[in-house]
JSON list of C-alpha atoms in Angstrom, two decimals:
[
{"chain": "A", "resi": 11, "resn": "MET", "atom": "CA", "xyz": [103.52, 106.13, 64.32]},
{"chain": "A", "resi": 12, "resn": "LYS", "atom": "CA", "xyz": [103.79, 108.03, 67.70]},
{"chain": "A", "resi": 13, "resn": "GLU", "atom": "CA", "xyz": [101.48, 110.81, 68.14]},
{"chain": "A", "resi": 14, "resn": "LYS", "atom": "CA", "xyz": [103.13, 114.21, 68.31]},
{"chain": "A", "resi": 15, "resn": "GLY", "atom": "CA", "xyz": [102.41, 117.34, 70.54]},
{"chain": "A", "resi": 16, "resn": "ARG", "atom": "CA", "xyz": [100.36, 117.74, 73.84]},
{"chain": "A", "resi": 17, "resn": "LYS", "atom": "CA", "xyz": [96.82, 116.30, 74.35]},
{"chain": "A", "resi": 18, "resn": "ALA", "atom": "CA", "xyz": [95.35, 117.67, 77.50]},
{"chain": "A", "resi": 19, "resn": "ILE", "atom": "CA", "xyz": [93.81, 115.01, 79.91]},
{"chain": "A", "resi": 20, "resn": "ALA", "atom": "CA", "xyz": [92.78, 116.76, 83.18]},
{"chain": "A", "resi": 21, "resn": "THR", "atom": "CA", "xyz": [93.42, 120.26, 84.52]},
{"chain": "A", "resi": 22, "resn": "ASN", "atom": "CA", "xyz": [93.12, 121.73, 88.04]},
{"chain": "A", "resi": 23, "resn": "ARG", "atom": "CA", "xyz": [91.27, 124.94, 87.42]},
{"chain": "A", "resi": 24, "resn": "LYS", "atom": "CA", "xyz": [90.88, 125.96, 91.04]},
{"chain": "A", "resi": 25, "resn": "ALA", "atom": "CA", "xyz": [94.70, 125.82, 91.58]},
{"chain": "A", "resi": 26, "resn": "ARG", "atom": "CA", "xyz": [95.55, 129.06, 90.17]},
{"chain": "A", "resi": 27, "resn": "HIS", "atom": "CA", "xyz": [92.64, 130.53, 92.29]},
{"chain": "A", "resi": 28, "resn": "LEU", "atom": "CA", "xyz": [93.81, 128.99, 95.46]},
{"chain": "A", "resi": 29, "resn": "TYR", "atom": "CA", "xyz": [97.55, 129.28, 95.17]},
{"chain": "A", "resi": 30, "resn": "THR", "atom": "CA", "xyz": [100.24, 131.72, 94.06]},
{"chain": "A", "resi": 31, "resn": "ILE", "atom": "CA", "xyz": [102.25, 129.80, 91.62]},
{"chain": "A", "resi": 32, "resn": "LEU", "atom": "CA", "xyz": [106.07, 130.27, 92.04]},
{"chain": "A", "resi": 33, "resn": "ASP", "atom": "CA", "xyz": [107.62, 127.85, 89.59]},
{"chain": "A", "resi": 34, "resn": "VAL", "atom": "CA", "xyz": [106.42, 124.85, 87.32]},
{"chain": "A", "resi": 35, "resn": "TYR", "atom": "CA", "xyz": [107.87, 121.60, 86.57]},
{"chain": "A", "resi": 36, "resn": "GLU", "atom": "CA", "xyz": [107.05, 118.77, 84.35]},
{"chain": "A", "resi": 37, "resn": "ALA", "atom": "CA", "xyz": [107.43, 115.22, 85.66]},
{"chain": "A", "resi": 38, "resn": "GLY", "atom": "CA", "xyz": [106.55, 111.83, 84.13]},
{"chain": "A", "resi": 39, "resn": "ILE", "atom": "CA", "xyz": [104.38, 109.48, 86.27]},
{"chain": "A", "resi": 40, "resn": "ALA", "atom": "CA", "xyz": [104.69, 105.88, 86.93]},
{"chain": "A", "resi": 41, "resn": "LEU", "atom": "CA", "xyz": [101.37, 104.05, 86.00]},
{"chain": "A", "resi": 42, "resn": "VAL", "atom": "CA", "xyz": [100.10, 100.60, 85.40]},
{"chain": "A", "resi": 43, "resn": "GLY", "atom": "CA", "xyz": [98.35, 99.57, 81.98]},
{"chain": "A", "resi": 44, "resn": "THR", "atom": "CA", "xyz": [94.61, 100.12, 82.87]},
{"chain": "A", "resi": 45, "resn": "GLU", "atom": "CA", "xyz": [95.53, 103.58, 84.22]},
{"chain": "A", "resi": 46, "resn": "VAL", "atom": "CA", "xyz": [96.87, 104.49, 80.81]},
{"chain": "A", "resi": 47, "resn": "LYS", "atom": "CA", "xyz": [93.85, 103.31, 79.08]},
{"chain": "A", "resi": 48, "resn": "ALA", "atom": "CA", "xyz": [91.39, 104.96, 81.65]},
{"chain": "A", "resi": 49, "resn": "LEU", "atom": "CA", "xyz": [93.44, 108.07, 81.01]},
{"chain": "A", "resi": 50, "resn": "ARG", "atom": "CA", "xyz": [93.00, 107.79, 77.27]},
{"chain": "A", "resi": 51, "resn": "ASP", "atom": "CA", "xyz": [89.27, 107.78, 77.92]},
{"chain": "A", "resi": 52, "resn": "GLY", "atom": "CA", "xyz": [89.53, 110.81, 79.85]},
{"chain": "A", "resi": 53, "resn": "LYS", "atom": "CA", "xyz": [88.80, 109.38, 83.36]},
{"chain": "A", "resi": 54, "resn": "ALA", "atom": "CA", "xyz": [90.86, 111.64, 85.75]},
{"chain": "A", "resi": 55, "resn": "SER", "atom": "CA", "xyz": [90.38, 114.18, 88.23]},
{"chain": "A", "resi": 56, "resn": "LEU", "atom": "CA", "xyz": [92.89, 116.44, 89.86]},
{"chain": "A", "resi": 57, "resn": "VAL", "atom": "CA", "xyz": [90.55, 118.20, 92.28]},
{"chain": "A", "resi": 58, "resn": "ASP", "atom": "CA", "xyz": [92.02, 116.81, 95.49]},
{"chain": "A", "resi": 59, "resn": "ALA", "atom": "CA", "xyz": [95.55, 115.87, 94.21]},
{"chain": "A", "resi": 60, "resn": "PHE", "atom": "CA", "xyz": [98.64, 116.99, 95.98]},
{"chain": "A", "resi": 61, "resn": "ALA", "atom": "CA", "xyz": [102.29, 115.98, 95.71]},
{"chain": "A", "resi": 62, "resn": "THR", "atom": "CA", "xyz": [104.71, 115.25, 98.65]},
{"chain": "A", "resi": 63, "resn": "ILE", "atom": "CA", "xyz": [108.50, 114.29, 98.94]},
{"chain": "A", "resi": 64, "resn": "ASP", "atom": "CA", "xyz": [109.03, 111.25, 100.89]},
{"chain": "A", "resi": 65, "resn": "ASP", "atom": "CA", "xyz": [112.67, 109.64, 101.42]},
{"chain": "A", "resi": 66, "resn": "GLY", "atom": "CA", "xyz": [113.83, 111.71, 98.38]},
{"chain": "A", "resi": 67, "resn": "GLU", "atom": "CA", "xyz": [110.85, 110.54, 96.00]},
{"chain": "A", "resi": 68, "resn": "VAL", "atom": "CA", "xyz": [108.01, 112.78, 94.79]},
{"chain": "A", "resi": 69, "resn": "TRP", "atom": "CA", "xyz": [104.64, 111.14, 95.11]},
{"chain": "A", "resi": 70, "resn": "LEU", "atom": "CA", "xyz": [101.21, 112.17, 93.78]},
{"chain": "A", "resi": 71, "resn": "ARG", "atom": "CA", "xyz": [98.40, 111.66, 96.35]},
{"chain": "A", "resi": 72, "resn": "GLY", "atom": "CA", "xyz": [94.60, 112.06, 95.88]},
{"chain": "A", "resi": 73, "resn": "LEU", "atom": "CA", "xyz": [94.91, 111.64, 92.16]},
{"chain": "A", "resi": 74, "resn": "HIS", "atom": "CA", "xyz": [91.48, 110.06, 90.85]},
{"chain": "A", "resi": 75, "resn": "ILE", "atom": "CA", "xyz": [91.95, 107.78, 87.85]},
{"chain": "A", "resi": 76, "resn": "GLY", "atom": "CA", "xyz": [88.63, 105.92, 87.33]},
{"chain": "A", "resi": 77, "resn": "GLU", "atom": "CA", "xyz": [88.76, 102.37, 86.62]},
{"chain": "A", "resi": 78, "resn": "TYR", "atom": "CA", "xyz": [89.06, 100.95, 83.07]},
{"chain": "A", "resi": 79, "resn": "GLY", "atom": "CA", "xyz": [85.71, 99.68, 81.68]},
{"chain": "A", "resi": 80, "resn": "SER", "atom": "CA", "xyz": [87.13, 96.75, 80.04]},
{"chain": "A", "resi": 81, "resn": "GLY", "atom": "CA", "xyz": [89.59, 95.83, 82.46]},
{"chain": "A", "resi": 82, "resn": "SER", "atom": "CA", "xyz": [89.12, 92.62, 84.69]},
{"chain": "A", "resi": 83, "resn": "TRP", "atom": "CA", "xyz": [90.54, 91.52, 87.96]},
{"chain": "A", "resi": 84, "resn": "THR", "atom": "CA", "xyz": [93.93, 93.40, 87.19]},
{"chain": "A", "resi": 85, "resn": "ASN", "atom": "CA", "xyz": [92.14, 96.88, 87.29]},
{"chain": "A", "resi": 86, "resn": "HIS", "atom": "CA", "xyz": [93.87, 99.49, 89.50]},
{"chain": "A", "resi": 87, "resn": "ALA", "atom": "CA", "xyz": [92.81, 101.21, 92.64]},
{"chain": "A", "resi": 88, "resn": "PRO", "atom": "CA", "xyz": [91.30, 104.69, 91.60]},
{"chain": "A", "resi": 89, "resn": "ARG", "atom": "CA", "xyz": [92.99, 106.66, 94.33]},
{"chain": "A", "resi": 90, "resn": "ARG", "atom": "CA", "xyz": [96.30, 104.92, 94.69]},
{"chain": "A", "resi": 91, "resn": "ASN", "atom": "CA", "xyz": [99.67, 106.94, 95.45]},
{"chain": "A", "resi": 92, "resn": "ARG", "atom": "CA", "xyz": [101.69, 107.14, 92.27]},
{"chain": "A", "resi": 93, "resn": "LYS", "atom": "CA", "xyz": [105.30, 108.04, 91.88]},
{"chain": "A", "resi": 94, "resn": "LEU", "atom": "CA", "xyz": [106.63, 110.99, 89.87]},
{"chain": "A", "resi": 95, "resn": "LEU", "atom": "CA", "xyz": [109.44, 110.70, 87.76]},
{"chain": "A", "resi": 96, "resn": "MET", "atom": "CA", "xyz": [111.77, 113.68, 88.12]},
{"chain": "A", "resi": 97, "resn": "HIS", "atom": "CA", "xyz": [115.58, 114.41, 87.91]},
{"chain": "A", "resi": 98, "resn": "ARG", "atom": "CA", "xyz": [117.51, 114.23, 91.14]},
{"chain": "A", "resi": 99, "resn": "LYS", "atom": "CA", "xyz": [118.82, 117.85, 90.94]},
{"chain": "A", "resi": 100, "resn": "GLU", "atom": "CA", "xyz": [115.03, 118.90, 90.69]},
{"chain": "A", "resi": 101, "resn": "ILE", "atom": "CA", "xyz": [113.95, 116.92, 93.41]},
{"chain": "A", "resi": 102, "resn": "ASP", "atom": "CA", "xyz": [116.94, 118.02, 95.65]},
{"chain": "A", "resi": 103, "resn": "GLY", "atom": "CA", "xyz": [115.92, 121.67, 94.71]},
{"chain": "A", "resi": 104, "resn": "LEU", "atom": "CA", "xyz": [112.32, 121.19, 95.81]},
{"chain": "A", "resi": 105, "resn": "ILE", "atom": "CA", "xyz": [113.38, 119.53, 99.16]},
{"chain": "A", "resi": 106, "resn": "GLY", "atom": "CA", "xyz": [115.58, 122.74, 99.70]},
{"chain": "A", "resi": 107, "resn": "VAL", "atom": "CA", "xyz": [112.70, 125.11, 98.89]},
{"chain": "A", "resi": 108, "resn": "MET", "atom": "CA", "xyz": [109.95, 123.40, 100.67]},
{"chain": "A", "resi": 109, "resn": "GLN", "atom": "CA", "xyz": [112.32, 123.27, 104.00]},
{"chain": "A", "resi": 110, "resn": "THR", "atom": "CA", "xyz": [113.10, 126.75, 103.90]},
{"chain": "A", "resi": 111, "resn": "GLN", "atom": "CA", "xyz": [109.56, 128.06, 102.58]},
{"chain": "A", "resi": 112, "resn": "ASN", "atom": "CA", "xyz": [105.96, 127.56, 103.41]},
{"chain": "A", "resi": 113, "resn": "VAL", "atom": "CA", "xyz": [105.11, 126.18, 100.06]},
{"chain": "A", "resi": 114, "resn": "THR", "atom": "CA", "xyz": [103.37, 123.04, 98.42]},
{"chain": "A", "resi": 115, "resn": "LEU", "atom": "CA", "xyz": [103.29, 121.03, 95.38]},
{"chain": "A", "resi": 116, "resn": "VAL", "atom": "CA", "xyz": [100.18, 121.16, 93.28]},
{"chain": "A", "resi": 117, "resn": "PRO", "atom": "CA", "xyz": [99.44, 119.64, 90.06]},
{"chain": "A", "resi": 118, "resn": "LEU", "atom": "CA", "xyz": [98.22, 121.92, 87.51]},
{"chain": "A", "resi": 119, "resn": "SER", "atom": "CA", "xyz": [97.41, 119.55, 84.60]},
{"chain": "A", "resi": 120, "resn": "MET", "atom": "CA", "xyz": [98.05, 116.13, 83.18]},
{"chain": "A", "resi": 121, "resn": "TYR", "atom": "CA", "xyz": [98.54, 115.65, 79.38]},
{"chain": "A", "resi": 122, "resn": "PHE", "atom": "CA", "xyz": [99.96, 113.21, 76.79]},
{"chain": "A", "resi": 123, "resn": "SER", "atom": "CA", "xyz": [103.30, 114.39, 75.46]},
{"chain": "A", "resi": 124, "resn": "ASP", "atom": "CA", "xyz": [104.66, 112.19, 72.56]},
{"chain": "A", "resi": 125, "resn": "GLY", "atom": "CA", "xyz": [102.41, 109.33, 74.00]},
{"chain": "A", "resi": 126, "resn": "LYS", "atom": "CA", "xyz": [103.70, 109.75, 77.42]},
{"chain": "A", "resi": 127, "resn": "VAL", "atom": "CA", "xyz": [101.60, 110.88, 80.31]},
{"chain": "A", "resi": 128, "resn": "LYS", "atom": "CA", "xyz": [103.00, 114.11, 82.05]},
{"chain": "A", "resi": 129, "resn": "VAL", "atom": "CA", "xyz": [102.08, 116.00, 85.11]},
{"chain": "A", "resi": 130, "resn": "GLU", "atom": "CA", "xyz": [102.62, 119.73, 85.19]},
{"chain": "A", "resi": 131, "resn": "LEU", "atom": "CA", "xyz": [103.69, 120.42, 88.85]},
{"chain": "A", "resi": 132, "resn": "ALA", "atom": "CA", "xyz": [103.61, 123.82, 90.47]},
{"chain": "A", "resi": 133, "resn": "LEU", "atom": "CA", "xyz": [105.53, 124.99, 93.40]},
{"chain": "A", "resi": 134, "resn": "ALA", "atom": "CA", "xyz": [102.80, 127.25, 95.00]},
{"chain": "A", "resi": 135, "resn": "ARG", "atom": "CA", "xyz": [102.11, 129.14, 98.19]},
{"chain": "A", "resi": 136, "resn": "GLY", "atom": "CA", "xyz": [98.38, 129.46, 99.25]},
{"chain": "A", "resi": 137, "resn": "LYS", "atom": "CA", "xyz": [96.50, 132.61, 98.92]},
{"chain": "A", "resi": 138, "resn": "GLN", "atom": "CA", "xyz": [94.65, 134.62, 101.56]},
{"chain": "A", "resi": 139, "resn": "ALA", "atom": "CA", "xyz": [91.18, 135.65, 101.03]},
{"chain": "A", "resi": 140, "resn": "HIS", "atom": "CA", "xyz": [92.17, 139.31, 100.14]},
{"chain": "A", "resi": 141, "resn": "ASP", "atom": "CA", "xyz": [94.71, 138.11, 97.55]},
{"chain": "A", "resi": 142, "resn": "LYS", "atom": "CA", "xyz": [91.94, 136.10, 95.98]},
{"chain": "A", "resi": 143, "resn": "ARG", "atom": "CA", "xyz": [89.44, 139.32, 95.87]},
{"chain": "A", "resi": 144, "resn": "ARG", "atom": "CA", "xyz": [92.34, 141.59, 94.56]},
{"chain": "A", "resi": 145, "resn": "ASP", "atom": "CA", "xyz": [92.91, 138.91, 91.73]},
{"chain": "A", "resi": 146, "resn": "ILE", "atom": "CA", "xyz": [89.17, 138.76, 90.85]},
{"chain": "A", "resi": 147, "resn": "ALA", "atom": "CA", "xyz": [89.09, 142.69, 90.63]},
{"chain": "A", "resi": 148, "resn": "GLU", "atom": "CA", "xyz": [92.36, 142.85, 88.47]},
{"chain": "A", "resi": 149, "resn": "ARG", "atom": "CA", "xyz": [90.69, 140.25, 86.25]},
{"chain": "A", "resi": 150, "resn": "ASP", "atom": "CA", "xyz": [87.24, 142.27, 86.10]},
{"chain": "A", "resi": 151, "resn": "ALA", "atom": "CA", "xyz": [89.19, 145.39, 85.39]},
{"chain": "A", "resi": 152, "resn": "ARG", "atom": "CA", "xyz": [91.18, 143.91, 82.69]},
{"chain": "A", "resi": 153, "resn": "ARG", "atom": "CA", "xyz": [88.01, 142.38, 81.07]},
{"chain": "A", "resi": 154, "resn": "ASP", "atom": "CA", "xyz": [86.24, 145.87, 81.06]},
{"chain": "A", "resi": 155, "resn": "VAL", "atom": "CA", "xyz": [89.30, 147.73, 79.37]},
{"chain": "A", "resi": 156, "resn": "ILE", "atom": "CA", "xyz": [89.42, 144.98, 76.87]},
{"chain": "A", "resi": 157, "resn": "ARG", "atom": "CA", "xyz": [85.53, 145.31, 76.23]},
{"chain": "A", "resi": 158, "resn": "GLU", "atom": "CA", "xyz": [85.61, 149.08, 75.96]},
{"chain": "A", "resi": 159, "resn": "ILE", "atom": "CA", "xyz": [88.67, 148.91, 73.65]},
{"chain": "A", "resi": 160, "resn": "GLY", "atom": "CA", "xyz": [86.51, 146.74, 71.38]},
{"chain": "A", "resi": 161, "resn": "ARG", "atom": "CA", "xyz": [83.50, 148.99, 71.45]},
{"chain": "A", "resi": 162, "resn": "ARG", "atom": "CA", "xyz": [85.86, 151.98, 70.38]},
{"chain": "A", "resi": 163, "resn": "VAL", "atom": "CA", "xyz": [87.26, 150.15, 67.62]},
{"chain": "A", "resi": 164, "resn": "LYS", "atom": "CA", "xyz": [83.77, 149.25, 66.45]},
{"chain": "A", "resi": 165, "resn": "GLY", "atom": "CA", "xyz": [82.71, 152.70, 66.56]},
{"chain": "A", "resi": 166, "resn": "MET", "atom": "CA", "xyz": [80.02, 152.20, 69.40]},
{"chain": "A", "resi": 167, "resn": "GLY", "atom": "CA", "xyz": [81.48, 154.10, 72.37]}
]
């Protein structure tokens, strides 16, 4: 029986801090057998990963998938380039946007969806230091408001 739902493998927590997310896409990823087994063990890191478009194909670079422990000489290279599987219209749209705007493709998360490995890919623009500071201040202000509302509801404020 196939597994249902979405099971997270890895997330890129710094991506939302370093980039302004413009659009999000879901892509499949071409993997070899030992890579899938290593992913089931949770051996993946999206820290240095990014995506590029070369000759009309989307490639994920810098993704680290650790070697599978029970693998033999057939084990995969941990940092090889992996092809992302997207519809032609999506790829053409990405090419158009990337040529006209100063944006990049950043993986946000990697997960199993109905037994298949998927990557959540974001079209993103890099934030400057003042944008990051403003976002941190807004997040702190929201947290303080929620904390104060909670105190008043409990009758402590």
